[in-house]
Short mmCIF file of C-alpha atoms in Angstrom, two decimals:
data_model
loop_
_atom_site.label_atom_id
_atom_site.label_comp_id
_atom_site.label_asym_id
_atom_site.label_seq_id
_atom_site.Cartn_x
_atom_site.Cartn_y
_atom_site.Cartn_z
CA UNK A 191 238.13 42.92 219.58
CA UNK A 192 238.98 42.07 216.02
CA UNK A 193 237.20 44.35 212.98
CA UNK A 194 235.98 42.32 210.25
CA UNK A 195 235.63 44.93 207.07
CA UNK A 196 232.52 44.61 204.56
CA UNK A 197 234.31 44.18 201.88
CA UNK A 198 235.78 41.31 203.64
CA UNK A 199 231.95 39.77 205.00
CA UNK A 200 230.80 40.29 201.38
CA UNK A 201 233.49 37.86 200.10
CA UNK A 202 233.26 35.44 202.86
CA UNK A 203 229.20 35.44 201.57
CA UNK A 204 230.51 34.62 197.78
CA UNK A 205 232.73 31.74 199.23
CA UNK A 206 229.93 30.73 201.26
CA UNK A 207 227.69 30.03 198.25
CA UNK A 208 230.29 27.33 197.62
CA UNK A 209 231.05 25.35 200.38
CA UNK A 210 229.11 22.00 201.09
CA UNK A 211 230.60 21.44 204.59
CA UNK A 212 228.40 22.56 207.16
CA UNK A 213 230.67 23.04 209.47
CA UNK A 214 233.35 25.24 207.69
CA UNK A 215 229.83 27.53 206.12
CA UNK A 216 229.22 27.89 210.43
CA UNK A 217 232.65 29.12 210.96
CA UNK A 218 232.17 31.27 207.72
CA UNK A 219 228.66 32.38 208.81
CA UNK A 220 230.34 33.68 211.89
CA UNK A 221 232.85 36.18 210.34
CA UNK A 222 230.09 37.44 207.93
CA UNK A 223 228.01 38.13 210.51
CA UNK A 224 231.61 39.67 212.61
CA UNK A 225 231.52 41.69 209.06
CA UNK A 226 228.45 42.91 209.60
CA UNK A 227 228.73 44.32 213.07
CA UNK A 228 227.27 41.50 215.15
CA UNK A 229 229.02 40.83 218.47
CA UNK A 230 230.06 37.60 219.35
CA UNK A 231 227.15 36.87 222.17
CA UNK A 232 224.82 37.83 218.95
CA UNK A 233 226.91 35.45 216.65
CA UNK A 234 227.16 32.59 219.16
CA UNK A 235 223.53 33.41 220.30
CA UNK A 236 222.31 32.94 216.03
CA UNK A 237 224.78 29.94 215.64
CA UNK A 238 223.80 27.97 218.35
CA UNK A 239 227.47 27.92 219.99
CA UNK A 240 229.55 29.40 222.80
CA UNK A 241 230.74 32.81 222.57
CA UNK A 242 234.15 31.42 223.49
CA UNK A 243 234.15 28.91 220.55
CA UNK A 244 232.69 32.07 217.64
CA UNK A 245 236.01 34.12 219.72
CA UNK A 246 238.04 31.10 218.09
CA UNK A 247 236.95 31.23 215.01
CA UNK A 248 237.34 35.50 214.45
CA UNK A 249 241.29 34.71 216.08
CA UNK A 250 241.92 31.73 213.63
CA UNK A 251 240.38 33.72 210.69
CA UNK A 252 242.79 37.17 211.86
CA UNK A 253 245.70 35.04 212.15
CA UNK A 254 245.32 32.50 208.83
CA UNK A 255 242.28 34.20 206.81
CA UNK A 256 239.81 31.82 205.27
CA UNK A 257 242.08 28.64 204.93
CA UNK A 258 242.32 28.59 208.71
CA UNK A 259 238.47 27.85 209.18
CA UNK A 260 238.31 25.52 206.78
CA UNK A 261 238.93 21.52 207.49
CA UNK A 262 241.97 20.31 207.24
CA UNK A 263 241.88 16.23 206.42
CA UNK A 264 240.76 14.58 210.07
CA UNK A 265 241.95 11.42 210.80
CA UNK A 266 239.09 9.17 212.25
CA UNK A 267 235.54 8.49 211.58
CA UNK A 268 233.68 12.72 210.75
CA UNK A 269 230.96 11.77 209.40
CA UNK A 270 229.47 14.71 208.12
CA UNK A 271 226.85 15.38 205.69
CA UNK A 272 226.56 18.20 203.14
CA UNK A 273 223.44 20.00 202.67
CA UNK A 274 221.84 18.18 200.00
CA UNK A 275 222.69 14.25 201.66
CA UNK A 276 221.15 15.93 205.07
CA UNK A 277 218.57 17.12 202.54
CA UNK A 278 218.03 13.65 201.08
CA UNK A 279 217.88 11.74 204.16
CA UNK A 280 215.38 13.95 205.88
CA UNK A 281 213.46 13.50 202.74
CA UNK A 282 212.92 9.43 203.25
CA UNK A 283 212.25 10.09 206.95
CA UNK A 284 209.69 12.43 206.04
CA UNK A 285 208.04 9.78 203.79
CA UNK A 286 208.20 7.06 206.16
CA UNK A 287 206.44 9.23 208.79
CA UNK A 288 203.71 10.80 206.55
CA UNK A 289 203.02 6.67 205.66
CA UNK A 290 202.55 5.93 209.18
CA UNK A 291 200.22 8.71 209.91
CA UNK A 292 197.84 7.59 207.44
#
């Protein structure tokens, strides 16, 4: 079982503040929370994943440190919204629902 240190979780948290892709801020979520002495059943359990897929993530991160759980440029169609477009969206769905409830 890999160790995460604090020191290590409470940087992952400062680079976490900056990331807009949701899916590299899951992967970083995970290590924090391997940081702060959550199991992986407890991390997949909070993260909505497979304990097998948050093991993944703690290997890649021991073996290539942050830049390894971040995206690399995908070929193909990942469409994939930050948190403010997801934001913004649900926003005019919202609207159109609260206009039909009327």
């Amino acid at each position: 079982m890999h160790k995460i240190s604090i020191e290590e979780a409470k940087k992952i948290s400062e680079i976490r503040n900056t990331i807009k892709d949701k899916k590299e801020d899951k992967r970083l979520h995970a290590i924090q929370l391997r940081g702060q002495g959550k199991s992986n059943k407890e991390i997949a359990e909070k993260l909505d994943t497979s304990i097998k897929v948050v093991n993944n993530w703690i290997c890649k991160y021991v073996k290539e440190g942050i830049e390894g759980l971040l995206s690399k440029g995908q070929k193909g169609n990942h469409r994939n919204l930050t948190f403010e477009q997801e934001e913004e969206m649900l926003k005019k769905f919202r609207r159109k629902r609260t206009k039909k409830d009327r």
